Coordinates of C-alpha atoms and ligand atoms in Angstrom, one line a residue:
X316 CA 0.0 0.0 0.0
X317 CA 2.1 3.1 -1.3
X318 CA -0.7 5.3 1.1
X319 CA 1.2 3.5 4.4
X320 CA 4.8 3.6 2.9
X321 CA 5.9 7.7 2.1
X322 CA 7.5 7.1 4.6
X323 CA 7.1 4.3 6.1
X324 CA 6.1 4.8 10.0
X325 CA 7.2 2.3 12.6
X326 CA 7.1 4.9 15.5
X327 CA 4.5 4.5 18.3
X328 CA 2.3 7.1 16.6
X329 CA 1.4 8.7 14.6
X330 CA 0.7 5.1 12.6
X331 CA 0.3 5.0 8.8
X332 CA -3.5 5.8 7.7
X333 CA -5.6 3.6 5.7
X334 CA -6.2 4.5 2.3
X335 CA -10.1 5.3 3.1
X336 CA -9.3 7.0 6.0
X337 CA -7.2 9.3 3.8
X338 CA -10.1 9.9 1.5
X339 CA -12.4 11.1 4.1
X340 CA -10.0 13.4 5.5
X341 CA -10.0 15.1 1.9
X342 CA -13.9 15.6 2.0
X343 CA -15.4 18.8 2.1
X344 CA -15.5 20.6 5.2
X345 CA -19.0 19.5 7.1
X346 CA -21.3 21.9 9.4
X347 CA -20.2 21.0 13.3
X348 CA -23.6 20.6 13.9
X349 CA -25.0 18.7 10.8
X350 CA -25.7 15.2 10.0
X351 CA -22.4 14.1 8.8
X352 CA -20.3 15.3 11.8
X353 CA -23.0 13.8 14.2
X354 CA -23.3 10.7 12.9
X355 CA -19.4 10.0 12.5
X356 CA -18.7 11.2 16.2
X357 CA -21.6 8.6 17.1
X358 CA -19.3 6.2 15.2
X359 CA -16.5 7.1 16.9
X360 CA -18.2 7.2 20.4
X361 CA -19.5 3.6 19.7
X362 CA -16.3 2.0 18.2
X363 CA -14.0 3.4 20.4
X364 CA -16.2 2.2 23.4
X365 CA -16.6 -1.1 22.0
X366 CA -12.9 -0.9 21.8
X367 CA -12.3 -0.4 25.3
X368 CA -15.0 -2.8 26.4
X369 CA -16.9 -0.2 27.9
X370 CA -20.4 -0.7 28.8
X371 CA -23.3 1.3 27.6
X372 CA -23.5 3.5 30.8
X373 CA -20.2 5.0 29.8
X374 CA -19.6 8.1 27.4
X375 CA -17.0 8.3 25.4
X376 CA -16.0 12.8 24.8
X377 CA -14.5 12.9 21.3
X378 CA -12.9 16.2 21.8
X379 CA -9.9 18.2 19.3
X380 CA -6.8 17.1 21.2
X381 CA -4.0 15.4 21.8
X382 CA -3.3 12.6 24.1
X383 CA -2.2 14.7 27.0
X384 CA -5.1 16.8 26.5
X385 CA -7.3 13.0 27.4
X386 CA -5.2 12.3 30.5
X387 CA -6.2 16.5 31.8
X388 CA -9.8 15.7 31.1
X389 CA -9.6 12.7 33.1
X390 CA -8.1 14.0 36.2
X391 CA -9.2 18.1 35.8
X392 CA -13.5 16.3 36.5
X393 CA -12.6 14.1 39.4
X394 CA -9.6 15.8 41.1
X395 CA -9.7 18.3 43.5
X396 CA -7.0 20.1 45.2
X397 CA -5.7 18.3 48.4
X398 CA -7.4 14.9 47.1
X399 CA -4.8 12.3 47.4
X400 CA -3.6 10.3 44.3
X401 CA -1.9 7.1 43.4
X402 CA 0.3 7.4 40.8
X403 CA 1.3 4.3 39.1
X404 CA 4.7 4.8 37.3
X405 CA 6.5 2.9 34.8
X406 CA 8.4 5.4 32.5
X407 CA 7.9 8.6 31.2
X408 CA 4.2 8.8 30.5
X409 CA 3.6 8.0 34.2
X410 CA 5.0 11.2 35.0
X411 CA 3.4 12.7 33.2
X412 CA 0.1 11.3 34.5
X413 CA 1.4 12.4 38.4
X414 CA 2.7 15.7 37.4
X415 CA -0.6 16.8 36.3
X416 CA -2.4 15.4 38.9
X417 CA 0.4 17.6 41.1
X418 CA -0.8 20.6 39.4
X419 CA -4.3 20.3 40.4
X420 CA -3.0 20.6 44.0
X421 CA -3.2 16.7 44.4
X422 CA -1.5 15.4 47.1
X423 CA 0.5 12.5 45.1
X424 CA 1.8 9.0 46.1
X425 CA 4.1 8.6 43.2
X426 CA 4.7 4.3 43.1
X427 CA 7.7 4.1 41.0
X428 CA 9.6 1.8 39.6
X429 CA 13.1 1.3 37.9
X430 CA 12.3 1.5 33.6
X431 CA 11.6 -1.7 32.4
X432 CA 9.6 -2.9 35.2
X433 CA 6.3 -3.4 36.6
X434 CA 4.3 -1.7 39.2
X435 CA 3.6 -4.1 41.7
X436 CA -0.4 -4.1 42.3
X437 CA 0.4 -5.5 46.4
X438 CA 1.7 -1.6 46.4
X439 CA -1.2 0.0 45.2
X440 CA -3.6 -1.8 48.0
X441 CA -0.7 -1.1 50.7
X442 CA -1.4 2.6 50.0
X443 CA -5.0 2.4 49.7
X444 CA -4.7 0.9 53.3
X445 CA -3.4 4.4 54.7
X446 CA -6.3 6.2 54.0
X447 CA -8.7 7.5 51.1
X448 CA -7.4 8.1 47.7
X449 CA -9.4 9.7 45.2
X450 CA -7.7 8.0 42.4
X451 CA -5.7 5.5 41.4
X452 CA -3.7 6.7 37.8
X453 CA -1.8 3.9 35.7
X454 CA -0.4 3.6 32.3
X455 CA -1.4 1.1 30.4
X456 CA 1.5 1.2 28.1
X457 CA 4.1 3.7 28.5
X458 CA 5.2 4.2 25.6
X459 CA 9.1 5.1 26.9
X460 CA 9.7 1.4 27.9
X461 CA 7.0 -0.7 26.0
X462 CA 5.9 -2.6 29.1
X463 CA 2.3 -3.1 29.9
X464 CA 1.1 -2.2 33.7
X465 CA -0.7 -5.1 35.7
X466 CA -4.1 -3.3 34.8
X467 CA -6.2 -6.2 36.0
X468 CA -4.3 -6.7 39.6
X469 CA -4.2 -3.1 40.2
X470 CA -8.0 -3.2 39.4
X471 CA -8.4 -6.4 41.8
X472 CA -6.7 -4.4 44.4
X473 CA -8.8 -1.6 44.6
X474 CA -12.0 -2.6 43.8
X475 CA -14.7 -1.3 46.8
X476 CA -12.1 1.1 48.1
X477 CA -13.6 3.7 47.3
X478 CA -11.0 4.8 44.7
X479 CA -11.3 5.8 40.9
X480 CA -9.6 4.0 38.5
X481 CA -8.0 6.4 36.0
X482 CA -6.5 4.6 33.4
X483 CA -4.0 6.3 30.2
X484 CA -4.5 3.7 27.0
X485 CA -3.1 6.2 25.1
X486 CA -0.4 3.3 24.1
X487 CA -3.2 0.6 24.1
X488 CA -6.7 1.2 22.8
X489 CA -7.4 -0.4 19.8
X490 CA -4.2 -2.6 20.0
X491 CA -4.8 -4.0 23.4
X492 CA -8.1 -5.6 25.4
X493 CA -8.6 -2.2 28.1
X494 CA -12.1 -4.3 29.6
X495 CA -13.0 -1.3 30.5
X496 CA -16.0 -2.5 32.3
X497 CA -15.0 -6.2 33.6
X498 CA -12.6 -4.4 35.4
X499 CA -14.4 -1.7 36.6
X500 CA -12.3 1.3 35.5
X501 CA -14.0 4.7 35.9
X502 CA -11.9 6.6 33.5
X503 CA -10.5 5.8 30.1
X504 CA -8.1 8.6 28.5
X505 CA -7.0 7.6 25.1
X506 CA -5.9 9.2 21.4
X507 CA -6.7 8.8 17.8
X508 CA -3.5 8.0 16.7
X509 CA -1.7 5.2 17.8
X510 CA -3.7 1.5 17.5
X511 CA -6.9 3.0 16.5
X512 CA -5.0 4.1 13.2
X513 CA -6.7 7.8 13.0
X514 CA -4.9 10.7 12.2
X515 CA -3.4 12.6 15.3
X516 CA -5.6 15.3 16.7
X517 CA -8.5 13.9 18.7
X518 CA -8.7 13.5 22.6
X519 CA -10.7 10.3 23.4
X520 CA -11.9 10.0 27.0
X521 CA -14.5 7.5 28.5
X522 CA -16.2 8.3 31.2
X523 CA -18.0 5.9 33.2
X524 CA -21.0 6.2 36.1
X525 CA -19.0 6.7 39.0
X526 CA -16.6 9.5 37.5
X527 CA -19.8 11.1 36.5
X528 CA -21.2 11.2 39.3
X529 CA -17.9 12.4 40.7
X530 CA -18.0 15.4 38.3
X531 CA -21.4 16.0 39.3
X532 CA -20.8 16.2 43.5
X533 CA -18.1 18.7 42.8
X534 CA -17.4 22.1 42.6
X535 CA -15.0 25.2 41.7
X536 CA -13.6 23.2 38.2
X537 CA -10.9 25.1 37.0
X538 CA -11.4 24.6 33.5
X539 CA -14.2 25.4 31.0
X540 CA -12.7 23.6 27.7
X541 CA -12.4 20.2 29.7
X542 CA -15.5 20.3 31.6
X543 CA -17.5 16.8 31.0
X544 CA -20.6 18.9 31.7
X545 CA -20.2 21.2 29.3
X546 CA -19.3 19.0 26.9
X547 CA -22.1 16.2 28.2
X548 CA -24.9 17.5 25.6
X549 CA -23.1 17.2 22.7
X550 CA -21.7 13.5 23.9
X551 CA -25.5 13.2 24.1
X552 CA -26.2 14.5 20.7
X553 CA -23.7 15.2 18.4
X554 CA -25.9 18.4 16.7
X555 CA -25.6 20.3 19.9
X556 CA -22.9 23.0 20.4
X557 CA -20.7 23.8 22.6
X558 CA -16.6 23.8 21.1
X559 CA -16.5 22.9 17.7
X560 CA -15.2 19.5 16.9
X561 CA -12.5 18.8 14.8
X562 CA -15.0 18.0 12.0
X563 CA -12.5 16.7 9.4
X564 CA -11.0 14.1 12.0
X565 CA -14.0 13.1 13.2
X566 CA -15.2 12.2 9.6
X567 CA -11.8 10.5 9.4
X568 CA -11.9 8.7 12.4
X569 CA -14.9 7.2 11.8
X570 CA -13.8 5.7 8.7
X571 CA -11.0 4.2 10.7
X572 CA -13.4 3.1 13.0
X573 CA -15.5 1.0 10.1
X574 CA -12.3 -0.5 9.1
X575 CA -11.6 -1.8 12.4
X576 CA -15.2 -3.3 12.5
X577 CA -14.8 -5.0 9.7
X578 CA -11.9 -7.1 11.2
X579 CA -13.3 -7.1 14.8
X580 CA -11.9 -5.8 18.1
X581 CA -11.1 -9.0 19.0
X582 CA -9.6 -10.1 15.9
X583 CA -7.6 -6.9 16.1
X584 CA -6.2 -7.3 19.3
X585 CA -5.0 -10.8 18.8
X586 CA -3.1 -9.6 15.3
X587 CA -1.3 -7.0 17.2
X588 CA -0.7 -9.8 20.0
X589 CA 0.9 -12.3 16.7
X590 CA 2.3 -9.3 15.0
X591 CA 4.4 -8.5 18.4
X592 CA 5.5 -11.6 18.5
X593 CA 6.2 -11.8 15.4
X594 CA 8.2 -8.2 15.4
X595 CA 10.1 -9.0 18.5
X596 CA 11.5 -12.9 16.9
X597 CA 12.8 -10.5 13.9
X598 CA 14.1 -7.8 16.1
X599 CA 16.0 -10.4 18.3
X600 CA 17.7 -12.3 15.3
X601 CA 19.0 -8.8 14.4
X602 CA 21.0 -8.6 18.5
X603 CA 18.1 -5.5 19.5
X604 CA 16.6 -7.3 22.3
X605 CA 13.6 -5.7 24.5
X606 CA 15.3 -3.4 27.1
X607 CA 12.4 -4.6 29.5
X608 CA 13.5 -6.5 32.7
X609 CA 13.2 -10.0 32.5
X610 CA 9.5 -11.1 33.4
X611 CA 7.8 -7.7 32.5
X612 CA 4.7 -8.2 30.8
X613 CA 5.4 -6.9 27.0
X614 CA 2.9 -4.5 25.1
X615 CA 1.4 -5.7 21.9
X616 CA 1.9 -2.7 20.6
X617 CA 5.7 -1.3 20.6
X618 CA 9.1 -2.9 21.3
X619 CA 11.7 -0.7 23.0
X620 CA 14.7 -2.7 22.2
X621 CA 18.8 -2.3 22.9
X622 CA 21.3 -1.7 20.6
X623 CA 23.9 -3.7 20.1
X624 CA 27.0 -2.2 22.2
X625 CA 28.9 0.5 20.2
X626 CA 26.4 1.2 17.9
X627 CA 24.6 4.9 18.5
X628 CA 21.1 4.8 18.1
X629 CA 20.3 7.8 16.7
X630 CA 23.0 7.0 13.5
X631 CA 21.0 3.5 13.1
X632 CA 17.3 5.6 13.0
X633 CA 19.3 7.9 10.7
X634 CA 20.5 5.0 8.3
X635 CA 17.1 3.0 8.5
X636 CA 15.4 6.7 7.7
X637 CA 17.4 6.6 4.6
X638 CA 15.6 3.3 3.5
X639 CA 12.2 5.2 3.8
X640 CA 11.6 3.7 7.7
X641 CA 10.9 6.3 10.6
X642 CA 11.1 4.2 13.6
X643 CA 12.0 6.5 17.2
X644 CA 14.7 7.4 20.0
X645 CA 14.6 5.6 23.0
X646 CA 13.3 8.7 25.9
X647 CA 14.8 9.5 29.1
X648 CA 17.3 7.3 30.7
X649 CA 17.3 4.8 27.8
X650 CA 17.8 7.5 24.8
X651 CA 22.0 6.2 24.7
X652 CA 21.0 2.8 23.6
X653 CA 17.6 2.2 23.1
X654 CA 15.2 2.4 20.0
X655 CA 11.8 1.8 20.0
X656 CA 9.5 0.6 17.0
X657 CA 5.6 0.7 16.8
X658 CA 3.8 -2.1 15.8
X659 CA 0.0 -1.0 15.8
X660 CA -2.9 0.3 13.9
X661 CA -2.4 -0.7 10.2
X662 CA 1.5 -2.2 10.6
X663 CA 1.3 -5.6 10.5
X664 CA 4.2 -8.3 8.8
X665 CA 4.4 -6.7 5.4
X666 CA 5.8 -3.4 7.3
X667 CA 7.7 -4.8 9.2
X668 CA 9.6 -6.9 6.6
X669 CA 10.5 -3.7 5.5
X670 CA 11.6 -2.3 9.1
X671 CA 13.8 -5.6 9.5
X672 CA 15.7 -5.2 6.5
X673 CA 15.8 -1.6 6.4
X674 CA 17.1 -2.1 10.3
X675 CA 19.6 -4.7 8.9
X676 CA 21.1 -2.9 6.5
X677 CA 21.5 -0.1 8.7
X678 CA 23.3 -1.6 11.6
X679 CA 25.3 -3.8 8.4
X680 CA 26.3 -0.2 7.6
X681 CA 27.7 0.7 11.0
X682 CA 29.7 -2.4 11.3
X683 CA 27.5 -4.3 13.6
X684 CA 26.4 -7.2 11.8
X685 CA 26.7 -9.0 8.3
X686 CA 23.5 -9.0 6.5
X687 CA 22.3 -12.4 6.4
X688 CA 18.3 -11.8 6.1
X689 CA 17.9 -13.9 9.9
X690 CA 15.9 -10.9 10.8
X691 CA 12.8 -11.2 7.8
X692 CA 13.1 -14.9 7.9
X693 CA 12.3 -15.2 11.4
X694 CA 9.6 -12.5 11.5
X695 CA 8.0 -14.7 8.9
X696 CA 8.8 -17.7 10.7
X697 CA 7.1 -16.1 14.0
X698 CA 4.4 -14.6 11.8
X699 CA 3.2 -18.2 10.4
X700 CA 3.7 -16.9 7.2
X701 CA 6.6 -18.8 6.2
X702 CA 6.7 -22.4 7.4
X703 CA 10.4 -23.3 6.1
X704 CA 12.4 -24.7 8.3
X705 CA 15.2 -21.9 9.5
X706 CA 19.1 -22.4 9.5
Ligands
PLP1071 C1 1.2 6.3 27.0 C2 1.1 7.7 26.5 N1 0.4 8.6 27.2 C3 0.3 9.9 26.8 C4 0.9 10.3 25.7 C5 0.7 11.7 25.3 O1 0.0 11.8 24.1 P1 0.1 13.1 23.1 O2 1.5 13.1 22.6 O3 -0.9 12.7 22.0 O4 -0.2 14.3 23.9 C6 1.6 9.4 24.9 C7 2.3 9.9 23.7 O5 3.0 9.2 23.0 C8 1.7 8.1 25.3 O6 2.4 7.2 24.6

């Protein structure tokens, strides 16, 4: 598909656009409040929910943003200043989630732990046991270390506590099962453009009963923009006003949205699942192992892997750049010898054949390896697409 290839993006978002998604996105511009708009923001509210496994007491705000502009929404309604917070961290993304719970005057337990591992869920209910938290934030994925957070055990452990379960699948949704509802998560801040494949620029949070009613009880909201009852109308129905959507991403995204249908959310999640595997068998037979520690639960959407020693990651992104492949830096304390490579939304094994070789040739070029093709043959190997017996 020449559409995903110009050039080629294996970073963990923005991901490559389907070719229909690109045609809506160059359809006329539509009324906010008309027909079109309001039915493809219905779209998007219902595939993104059925994405998430929410259930049909939840909302989802489709709202012009970015990603951080989700995680603000879901802490900005349910926050107040001196509330205290649990702060799951696992990288970079987790700060993030604390530090803006900080700047709404939380009072934050920050659980951290080294990059690479996983935040232990015995932790979370230890803190719960000093007293009431208002929240409980985790990353699903952080992005910065490509490890998935023990969403279900943190969930166990603070079910009738008392606490809301705030959950960032910006790294996740659409690539991942979230269960929003099985698990009983309250909040649900997500993006358009990483696993659900649409282009960059809308805020996606879900918002379930018991953040609602949160919203509700409270006063003295600091913000209008990200106020769910402001924006609750429109949620409602789509030809109300109150900002005015992004109307050509909305159009778009729920073009994506129908194309993810079409294969299934579950069907989707287990080919990101395969395709990881898949990606990482390929990545290891090139010597760029996952920098995770040993044991940590991998996401099905990214790898963050090491480079071999000597070689300086941003000269390989720079050589496998000049084969048409964007993949990204490691962040933070892993930017000397990390890179990390998306694998979600529309890349699946044809992509990533070209990421392999393209990653081949360029650590061939820096002297790290002899090119020897191990790298595509076991992708396809792992994939189940090639059935040949390996050297
Ligand atoms: C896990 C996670 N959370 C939050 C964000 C922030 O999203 P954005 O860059 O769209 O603001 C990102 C971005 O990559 C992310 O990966």
């Amino acid at each position: 598909m020449t559409e995903l290839s110009d050039p080629l993006l294996l970073i963990p978002g923005p991901t490559p656009l389907a070719p229909e998604v690109l045609a809506a996105l160059a359809r006329p511009a539509q009324s906010h409040t008309g027909p079109v708009v309001a039915a493809a923001t219905r779209r998007i509210q219902t595939g993104v929910a059925a994405a998430l496994g929410a259930d049909p007491a939840t909302t989802v705000h489709v709202v012009p943003g970015s990603g951080t502009l989700a995680l603000e929404s879901a802490l900005v309604n349910v926050v107040a200043p001196g509330d205290r917070v649990v702060s799951c961290i696992q990288g970079y993304f987790g700060q993030r989630f604390a530090a803006i719970a900080e700047r709404l005057g939380a009072d934050v337990v920050r659980l951290e732990v080294p990059w690479g591992e996983s935040v232990a869920a015995q932790r979370v209910a230890a803190e719960l046991a000093h007293g009431p938290v208002r929240a409980v934030t985790v990353t699903h994925v952080d992005t910065s270390t490509g490890v998935a957070a023990p969403l279900g055990a943190v969930a166990d452990a603070i079910r009738g506590r008392g606490a809301l379960l705030v959950v960032d699948a910006v790294a996740s949704a659409g690539g991942m099962a979230v269960e929003m509802a099985d698990r009983g998560i309250d909040v649900v801040a997500t993006s358009s453009q990483k696993a659900l494949a649409m282009p960059a620029g809308l805020a996606l949070v879900a918002v379930g009963p018991r953040a609602r009613a949160r919203r509700a009880e409270r006063s003295g909201l600091v913000t209008t923009y990200l106020d769910w009852q402001e924006w609750a109308p429109v949620m409602d129905e789509p030809t109300r006003y109150f900002a005015t959507p992004a109307v050509n991403l909305v159009v778009a995204g729920a073009a994506a949205v129908a194309r993810a249908e079409q294969e299934g959310w579950a069907q989707r999640f287990e080919r990101h699942r395969r395709v990881a595997v898949a990606a990482r068998a390929g990545l290891a037979a090139l010597g760029l192992q996952p920098a995770a520690a040993a044991g940590a639960e991998l996401a099905a959407t990214l790898s963050a892997v090491r480079v071999p020693r000597g070689v300086d990651p941003q000269r390989l992104r720079a050589e496998v750049q000049a084969a048409g492949v964007v993949i990204a830096g490691g962040l933070g304390p892993w930017a000397p010898d990390t890179v990390r490579l998306g694998h979600m939304g529309e890349v699946g094994v044809a992509e990533l054949l070209r990421g392999l070789a393209a990653l081949e040739a360029g650590l061939a070029a820096l002297g790290a390896r002899a090119i020897d093709g191990l790298g595509v043959a076991r992708l396809l190997a792992a994939a189940g697409t090639d059935r040949a017996p390996l050297p």
